[in-house]
Amino acid sequence: DHGGPEARAYAHAMLATDGDDRDALHPVRYGAAVTFADGTVASARQRKALEYGCTLDPVGQLAQEMTGERRPACLALVDQYAPASKSRRGRFGWR
C-alpha cells in the first residue's frame, strides 16, 4: 500500500516530473497526478515547447481522465523541488 489518495497522487506527480528532459527551455519541471475513488491513478508531466503558449500543462492533460465515469479523489500538482521543503508540499484538490 502506498498510502491514501493524497500520498499516492503526490508520489505519482513527483515521478511524472522525471520525464521532463527540456530544462534548457525552462528549468522547473511540473508533474500532476489524480487518484480516483476506485484506486486507479493517472499522471502527466508538463510538455514544454519553445513558445510558452504551445506548452501543455499537466493538469490540462488530465482533464479528459477527470471528466469520465471515475470519481476523482485527489489531484496533486508539484514541481521537482517539492520534496526539498516542508512548506512546498505541492497543491492538492478534491480532499
PDB file of N, CA and C in Angstrom, residues 10 14 77-92:
ATOM      1  N   TYR A  10       0.601  12.489  -4.784  1.00  0.00           N
ATOM      2  CA  TYR A  10       1.873  13.195  -4.634  1.00  0.00           C
ATOM      3  C   TYR A  10       3.023  12.368  -5.218  1.00  0.00           C
ATOM      4  N   MET A  14       5.270  13.390  -8.501  1.00  0.00           N
ATOM      5  CA  MET A  14       6.722  13.545  -8.430  1.00  0.00           C
ATOM      6  C   MET A  14       7.413  12.677  -9.476  1.00  0.00           C
ATOM      7  N   LEU A  77      -0.502  18.711  -7.937  1.00  0.00           N
ATOM      8  CA  LEU A  77       0.366  19.396  -8.893  1.00  0.00           C
ATOM      9  C   LEU A  77       1.642  19.770  -8.148  1.00  0.00           C
ATOM     10  N   VAL A  78       2.789  19.310  -8.651  1.00  0.00           N
ATOM     11  CA  VAL A  78       4.066  19.547  -7.966  1.00  0.00           C
ATOM     12  C   VAL A  78       5.129  19.980  -8.975  1.00  0.00           C
ATOM     13  N   ASP A  79       6.236  20.499  -8.456  1.00  0.00           N
ATOM     14  CA  ASP A  79       7.431  20.674  -9.266  1.00  0.00           C
ATOM     15  C   ASP A  79       8.532  19.803  -8.672  1.00  0.00           C
ATOM     16  N   GLN A  80       9.672  19.738  -9.351  1.00  0.00           N
ATOM     17  CA  GLN A  80      10.716  18.820  -8.896  1.00  0.00           C
ATOM     18  C   GLN A  80      11.326  19.232  -7.566  1.00  0.00           C
ATOM     19  N   TYR A  81      11.056  20.443  -7.088  1.00  0.00           N
ATOM     20  CA  TYR A  81      11.610  20.904  -5.821  1.00  0.00           C
ATOM     21  C   TYR A  81      10.687  20.638  -4.639  1.00  0.00           C
ATOM     22  N   ALA A  82       9.511  20.119  -4.870  1.00  0.00           N
ATOM     23  CA  ALA A  82       8.516  19.946  -3.810  1.00  0.00           C
ATOM     24  C   ALA A  82       9.061  19.213  -2.585  1.00  0.00           C
ATOM     25  N   PRO A  83       9.845  18.153  -2.718  1.00  0.00           N
ATOM     26  CA  PRO A  83      10.284  17.460  -1.501  1.00  0.00           C
ATOM     27  C   PRO A  83      11.387  18.203  -0.744  1.00  0.00           C
ATOM     28  N   ALA A  84      11.946  19.255  -1.314  1.00  0.00           N
ATOM     29  CA  ALA A  84      13.074  19.936  -0.676  1.00  0.00           C
ATOM     30  C   ALA A  84      12.655  20.793   0.517  1.00  0.00           C
ATOM     31  N   SER A  85      11.391  21.114   0.627  1.00  0.00           N
ATOM     32  CA  SER A  85      10.944  21.991   1.705  1.00  0.00           C
ATOM     33  C   SER A  85       9.578  21.554   2.201  1.00  0.00           C
ATOM     34  N   LYS A  86       9.408  21.517   3.518  1.00  0.00           N
ATOM     35  CA  LYS A  86       8.111  21.130   4.073  1.00  0.00           C
ATOM     36  C   LYS A  86       7.032  22.145   3.725  1.00  0.00           C
ATOM     37  N   SER A  87       7.417  23.387   3.454  1.00  0.00           N
ATOM     38  CA  SER A  87       6.425  24.402   3.122  1.00  0.00           C
ATOM     39  C   SER A  87       5.978  24.311   1.672  1.00  0.00           C
ATOM     40  N   ARG A  88       6.674  23.526   0.854  1.00  0.00           N
ATOM     41  CA  ARG A  88       6.313  23.386  -0.563  1.00  0.00           C
ATOM     42  C   ARG A  88       5.940  21.939  -0.833  1.00  0.00           C
ATOM     43  N   ARG A  89       4.811  21.533  -0.378  1.00  0.00           N
ATOM     44  CA  ARG A  89       4.385  20.134  -0.489  1.00  0.00           C
ATOM     45  C   ARG A  89       3.524  19.876  -1.719  1.00  0.00           C
ATOM     46  N   GLY A  90       3.388  20.836  -2.611  1.00  0.00           N
ATOM     47  CA  GLY A  90       2.547  20.652  -3.782  1.00  0.00           C
ATOM     48  C   GLY A  90       1.172  21.246  -3.551  1.00  0.00           C
ATOM     49  N   ARG A  91       0.350  21.184  -4.565  1.00  0.00           N
ATOM     50  CA  ARG A  91      -1.008  21.704  -4.486  1.00  0.00           C
ATOM     51  C   ARG A  91      -1.973  20.545  -4.667  1.00  0.00           C
ATOM     52  N   PHE A  92      -2.988  20.487  -3.803  1.00  0.00           N
ATOM     53  CA  PHE A  92      -3.918  19.372  -3.838  1.00  0.00           C
ATOM     54  C   PHE A  92      -5.352  19.855  -4.037  1.00  0.00           C
TER      55      PHE A  92
END
